[in-house]
PDB file of C-alpha atoms in Angstrom:
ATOM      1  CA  UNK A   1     107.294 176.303  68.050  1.00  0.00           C
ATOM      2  CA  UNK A   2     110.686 174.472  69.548  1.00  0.00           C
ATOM      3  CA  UNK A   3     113.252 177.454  68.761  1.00  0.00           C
ATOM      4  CA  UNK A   4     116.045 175.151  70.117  1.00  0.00           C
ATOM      5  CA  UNK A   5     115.034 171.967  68.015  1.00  0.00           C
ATOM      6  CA  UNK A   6     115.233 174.729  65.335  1.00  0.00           C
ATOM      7  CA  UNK A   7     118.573 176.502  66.633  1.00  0.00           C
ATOM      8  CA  UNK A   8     120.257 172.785  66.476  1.00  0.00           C
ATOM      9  CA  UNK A   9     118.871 172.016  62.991  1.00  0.00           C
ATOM     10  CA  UNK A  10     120.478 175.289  62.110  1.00  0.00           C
ATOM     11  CA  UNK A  11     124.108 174.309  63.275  1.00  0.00           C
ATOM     12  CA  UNK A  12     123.730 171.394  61.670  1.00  0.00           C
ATOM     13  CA  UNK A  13     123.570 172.570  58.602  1.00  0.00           C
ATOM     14  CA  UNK A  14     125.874 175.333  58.990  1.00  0.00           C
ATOM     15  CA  UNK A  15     128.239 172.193  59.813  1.00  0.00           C
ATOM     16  CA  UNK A  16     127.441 170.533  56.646  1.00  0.00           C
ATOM     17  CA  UNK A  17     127.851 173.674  54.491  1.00  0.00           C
ATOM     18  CA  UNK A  18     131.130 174.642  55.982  1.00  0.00           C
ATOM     19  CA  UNK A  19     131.740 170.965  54.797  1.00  0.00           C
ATOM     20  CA  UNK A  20     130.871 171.451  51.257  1.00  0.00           C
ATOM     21  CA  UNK A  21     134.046 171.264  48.936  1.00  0.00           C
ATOM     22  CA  UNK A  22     133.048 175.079  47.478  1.00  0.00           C
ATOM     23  CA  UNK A  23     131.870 176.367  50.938  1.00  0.00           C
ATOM     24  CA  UNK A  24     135.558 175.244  52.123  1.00  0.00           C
ATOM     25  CA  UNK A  25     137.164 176.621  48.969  1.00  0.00           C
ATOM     26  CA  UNK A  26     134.922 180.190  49.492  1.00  0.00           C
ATOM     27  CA  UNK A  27     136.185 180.186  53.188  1.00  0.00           C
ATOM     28  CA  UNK A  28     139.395 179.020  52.840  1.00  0.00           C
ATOM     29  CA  UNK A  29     141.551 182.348  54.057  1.00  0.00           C
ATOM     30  CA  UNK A  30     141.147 182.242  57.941  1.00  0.00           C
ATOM     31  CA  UNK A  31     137.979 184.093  58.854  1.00  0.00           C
ATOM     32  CA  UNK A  32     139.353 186.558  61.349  1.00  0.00           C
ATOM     33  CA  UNK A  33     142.377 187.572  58.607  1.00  0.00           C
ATOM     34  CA  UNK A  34     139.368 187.930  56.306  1.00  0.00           C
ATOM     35  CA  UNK A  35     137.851 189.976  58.165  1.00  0.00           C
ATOM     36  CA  UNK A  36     140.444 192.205  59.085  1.00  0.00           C
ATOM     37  CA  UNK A  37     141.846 192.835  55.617  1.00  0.00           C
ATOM     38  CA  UNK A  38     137.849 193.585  54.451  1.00  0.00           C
ATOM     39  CA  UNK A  39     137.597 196.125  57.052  1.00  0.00           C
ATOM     40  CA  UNK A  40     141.696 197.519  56.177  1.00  0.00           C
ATOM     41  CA  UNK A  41     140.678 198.049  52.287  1.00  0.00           C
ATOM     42  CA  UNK A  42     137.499 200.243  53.455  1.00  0.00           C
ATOM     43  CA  UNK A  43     138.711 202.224  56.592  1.00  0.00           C
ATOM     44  CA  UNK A  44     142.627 202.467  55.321  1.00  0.00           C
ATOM     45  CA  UNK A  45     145.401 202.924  57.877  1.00  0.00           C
ATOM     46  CA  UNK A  46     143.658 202.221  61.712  1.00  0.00           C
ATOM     47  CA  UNK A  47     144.907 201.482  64.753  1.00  0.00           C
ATOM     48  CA  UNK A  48     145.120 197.479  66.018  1.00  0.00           C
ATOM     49  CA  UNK A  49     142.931 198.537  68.909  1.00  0.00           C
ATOM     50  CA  UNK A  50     140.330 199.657  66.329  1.00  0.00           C
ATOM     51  CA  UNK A  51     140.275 195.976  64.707  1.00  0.00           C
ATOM     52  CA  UNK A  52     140.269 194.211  68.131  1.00  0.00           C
ATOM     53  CA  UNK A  53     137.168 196.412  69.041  1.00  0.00           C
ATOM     54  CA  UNK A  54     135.214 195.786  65.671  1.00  0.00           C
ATOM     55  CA  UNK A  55     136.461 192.057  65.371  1.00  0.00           C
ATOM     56  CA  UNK A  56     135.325 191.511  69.111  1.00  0.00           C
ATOM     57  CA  UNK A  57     138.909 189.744  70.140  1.00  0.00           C
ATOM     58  CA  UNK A  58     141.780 190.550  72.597  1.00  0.00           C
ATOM     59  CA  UNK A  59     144.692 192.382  71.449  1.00  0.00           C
ATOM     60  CA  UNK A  60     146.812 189.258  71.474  1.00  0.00           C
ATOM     61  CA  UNK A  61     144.813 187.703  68.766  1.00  0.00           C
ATOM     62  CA  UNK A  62     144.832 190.929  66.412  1.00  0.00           C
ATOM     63  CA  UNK A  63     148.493 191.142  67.224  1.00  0.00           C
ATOM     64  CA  UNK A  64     148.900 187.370  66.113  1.00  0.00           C
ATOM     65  CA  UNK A  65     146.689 187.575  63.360  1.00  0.00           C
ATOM     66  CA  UNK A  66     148.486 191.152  61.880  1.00  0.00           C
ATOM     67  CA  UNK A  67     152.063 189.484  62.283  1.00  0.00           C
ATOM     68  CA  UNK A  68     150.771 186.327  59.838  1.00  0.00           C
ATOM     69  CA  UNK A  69     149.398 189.044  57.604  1.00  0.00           C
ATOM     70  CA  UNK A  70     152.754 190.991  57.374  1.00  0.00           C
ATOM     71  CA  UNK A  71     154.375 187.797  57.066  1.00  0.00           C
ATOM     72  CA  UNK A  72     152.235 187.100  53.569  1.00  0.00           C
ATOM     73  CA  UNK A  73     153.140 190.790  52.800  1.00  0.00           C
ATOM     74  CA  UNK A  74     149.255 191.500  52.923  1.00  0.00           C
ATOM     75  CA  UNK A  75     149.549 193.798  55.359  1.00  0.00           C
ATOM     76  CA  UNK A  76     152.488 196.546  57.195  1.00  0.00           C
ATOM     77  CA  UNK A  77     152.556 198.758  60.459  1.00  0.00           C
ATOM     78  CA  UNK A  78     153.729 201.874  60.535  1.00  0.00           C
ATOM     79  CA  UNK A  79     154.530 204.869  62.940  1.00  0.00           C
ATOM     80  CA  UNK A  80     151.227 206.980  63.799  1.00  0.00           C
ATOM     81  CA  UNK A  81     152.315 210.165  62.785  1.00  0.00           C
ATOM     82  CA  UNK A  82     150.189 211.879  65.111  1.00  0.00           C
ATOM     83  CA  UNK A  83     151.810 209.880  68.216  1.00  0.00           C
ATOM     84  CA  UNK A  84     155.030 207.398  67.648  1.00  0.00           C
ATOM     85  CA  UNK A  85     153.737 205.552  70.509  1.00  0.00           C
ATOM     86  CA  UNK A  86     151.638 204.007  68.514  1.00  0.00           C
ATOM     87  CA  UNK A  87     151.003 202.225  65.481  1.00  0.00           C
ATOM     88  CA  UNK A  88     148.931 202.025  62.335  1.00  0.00           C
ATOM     89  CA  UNK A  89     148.365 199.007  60.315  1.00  0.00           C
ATOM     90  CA  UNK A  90     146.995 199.513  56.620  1.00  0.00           C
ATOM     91  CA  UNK A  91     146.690 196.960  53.873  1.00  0.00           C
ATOM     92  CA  UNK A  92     149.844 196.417  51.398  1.00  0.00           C
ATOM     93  CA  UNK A  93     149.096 196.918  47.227  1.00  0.00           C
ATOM     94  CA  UNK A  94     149.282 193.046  47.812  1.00  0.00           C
ATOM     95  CA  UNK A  95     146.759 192.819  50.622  1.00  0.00           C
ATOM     96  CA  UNK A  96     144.453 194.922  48.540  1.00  0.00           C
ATOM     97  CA  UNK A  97     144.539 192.703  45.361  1.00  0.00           C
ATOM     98  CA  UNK A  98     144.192 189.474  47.582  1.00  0.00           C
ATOM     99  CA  UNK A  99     141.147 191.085  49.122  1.00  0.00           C
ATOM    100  CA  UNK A 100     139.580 192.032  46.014  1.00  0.00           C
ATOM    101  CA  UNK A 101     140.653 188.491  44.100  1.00  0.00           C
ATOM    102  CA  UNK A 102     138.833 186.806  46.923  1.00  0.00           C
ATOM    103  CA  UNK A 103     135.709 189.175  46.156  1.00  0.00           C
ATOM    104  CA  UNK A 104     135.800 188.374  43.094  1.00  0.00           C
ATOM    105  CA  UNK A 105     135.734 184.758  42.976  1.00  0.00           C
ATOM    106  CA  UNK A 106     133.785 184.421  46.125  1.00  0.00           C
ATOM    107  CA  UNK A 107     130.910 186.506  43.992  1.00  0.00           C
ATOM    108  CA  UNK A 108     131.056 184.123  41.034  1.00  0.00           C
ATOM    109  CA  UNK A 109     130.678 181.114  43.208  1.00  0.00           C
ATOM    110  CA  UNK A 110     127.849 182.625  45.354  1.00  0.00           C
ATOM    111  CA  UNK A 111     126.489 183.482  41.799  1.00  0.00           C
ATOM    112  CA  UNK A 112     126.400 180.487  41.141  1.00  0.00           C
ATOM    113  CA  UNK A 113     124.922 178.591  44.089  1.00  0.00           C
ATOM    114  CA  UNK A 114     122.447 181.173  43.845  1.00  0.00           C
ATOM    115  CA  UNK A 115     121.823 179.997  40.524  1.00  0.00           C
ATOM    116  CA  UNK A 116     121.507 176.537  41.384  1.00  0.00           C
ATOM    117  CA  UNK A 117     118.507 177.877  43.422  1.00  0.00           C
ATOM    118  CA  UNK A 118     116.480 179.341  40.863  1.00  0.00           C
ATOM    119  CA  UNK A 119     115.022 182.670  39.893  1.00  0.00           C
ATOM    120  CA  UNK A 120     112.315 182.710  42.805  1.00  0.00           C
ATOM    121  CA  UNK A 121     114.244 180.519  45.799  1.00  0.00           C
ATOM    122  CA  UNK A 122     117.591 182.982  45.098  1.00  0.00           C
ATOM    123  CA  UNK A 123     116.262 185.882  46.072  1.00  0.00           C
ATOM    124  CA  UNK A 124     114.114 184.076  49.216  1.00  0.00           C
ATOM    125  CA  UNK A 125     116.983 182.939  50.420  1.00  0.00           C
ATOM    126  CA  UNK A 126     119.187 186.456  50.138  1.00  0.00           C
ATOM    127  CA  UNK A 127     115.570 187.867  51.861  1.00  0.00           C
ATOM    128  CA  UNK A 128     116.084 185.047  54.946  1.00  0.00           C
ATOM    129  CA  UNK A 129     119.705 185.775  55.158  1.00  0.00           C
ATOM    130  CA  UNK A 130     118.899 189.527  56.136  1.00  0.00           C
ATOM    131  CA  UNK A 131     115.914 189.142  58.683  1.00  0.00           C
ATOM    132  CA  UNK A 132     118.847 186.219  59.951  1.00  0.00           C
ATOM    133  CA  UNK A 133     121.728 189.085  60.431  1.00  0.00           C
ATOM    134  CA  UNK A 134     119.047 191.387  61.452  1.00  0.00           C
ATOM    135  CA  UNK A 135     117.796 189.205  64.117  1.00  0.00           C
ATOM    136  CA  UNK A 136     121.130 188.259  65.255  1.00  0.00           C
ATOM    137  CA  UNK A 137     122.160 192.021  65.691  1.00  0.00           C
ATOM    138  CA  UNK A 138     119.056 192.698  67.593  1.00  0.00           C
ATOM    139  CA  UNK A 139     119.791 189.916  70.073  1.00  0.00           C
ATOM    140  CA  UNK A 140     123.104 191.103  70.606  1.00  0.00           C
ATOM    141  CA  UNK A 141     121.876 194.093  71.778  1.00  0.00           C
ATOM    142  CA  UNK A 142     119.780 193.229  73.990  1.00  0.00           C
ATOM    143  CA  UNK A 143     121.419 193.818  77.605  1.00  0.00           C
ATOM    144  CA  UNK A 144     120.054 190.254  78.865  1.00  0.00           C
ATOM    145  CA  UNK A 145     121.176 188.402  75.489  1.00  0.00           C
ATOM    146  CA  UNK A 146     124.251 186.785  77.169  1.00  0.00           C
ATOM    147  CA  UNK A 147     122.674 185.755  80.404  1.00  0.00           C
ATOM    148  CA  UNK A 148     119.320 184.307  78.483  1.00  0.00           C
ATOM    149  CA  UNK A 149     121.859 182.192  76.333  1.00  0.00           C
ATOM    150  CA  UNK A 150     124.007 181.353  79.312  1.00  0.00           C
ATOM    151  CA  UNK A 151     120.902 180.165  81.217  1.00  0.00           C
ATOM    152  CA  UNK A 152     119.354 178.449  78.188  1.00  0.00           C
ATOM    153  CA  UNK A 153     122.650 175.997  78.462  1.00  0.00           C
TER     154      UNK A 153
END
């Protein structure tokens, strides 16, 4: 089997579906801002070097990105109470409805994509999607995983 004639066909479509009027309207709050304000509403106040660990990005960008948040009033830092030295960063009431009005909508149109797929195809295709995010996560573990795609260039 050609994994890499495979791999390319797969970008390609990711391309075209990030393309697709609702894919763009389902993705259209930055991905990294989505991300953090996901992980804010279920973990509450943490600290910005918490997000730039999970996120996998310097401090910088989580600085950047939390300054455009507060800016939207989505999100706020505050004092740690346990050490002033540093800072906590938790979702605003505003953040948390934005966050859950994104949910919301991004589950009806998902719901109905799905739908377009049909009763037996919907479900295949939520199936694929987790062996997909399975496999990735068990290639990123894999000690060797950055060299084998680095050589593999």
């Amino acid at each position: 089997m050609d994994y890499r004639a495979l791999a390319q066909a797969f970008l390609d479509l990711q391309a075209l579906l990030y393309q697709a009027p609702a894919a763009r309207q389902l993705f259209s709050i930055d991905r990294g801002a989505w991300f953090a304000m996901q992980y804010l509403l279920r973990h509450g106040d943490v600290h910005p070097k918490e997000l730039s660990r999970e996120m996998g990005v310097t401090s910088a960008r989580v600085a950047a990105l939390l300054k455009g948040l507060e800016r939207q009033g989505f999100a706020a830092r505050t004092a740690d109470p346990s050490d002033s030295r540093k800072v906590l960063v938790r979702l605003t009431p505003a953040g948390r409805e934005a966050v859950q009005a994104k949910r919301r909508a991004a589950i009806e149109q998902l719901a109905d994509v799905l739908a377009g797929l049909g009763p037996q195809d919907a479900p295949a295709c939520l199936m694929m999607e987790k062996k997909l995010v399975a496999s990735f996560l068990r290639c990123a573990e894999r000690p060797d995983a950055s060299q084998k795609a680095n050589s593999h260039s």
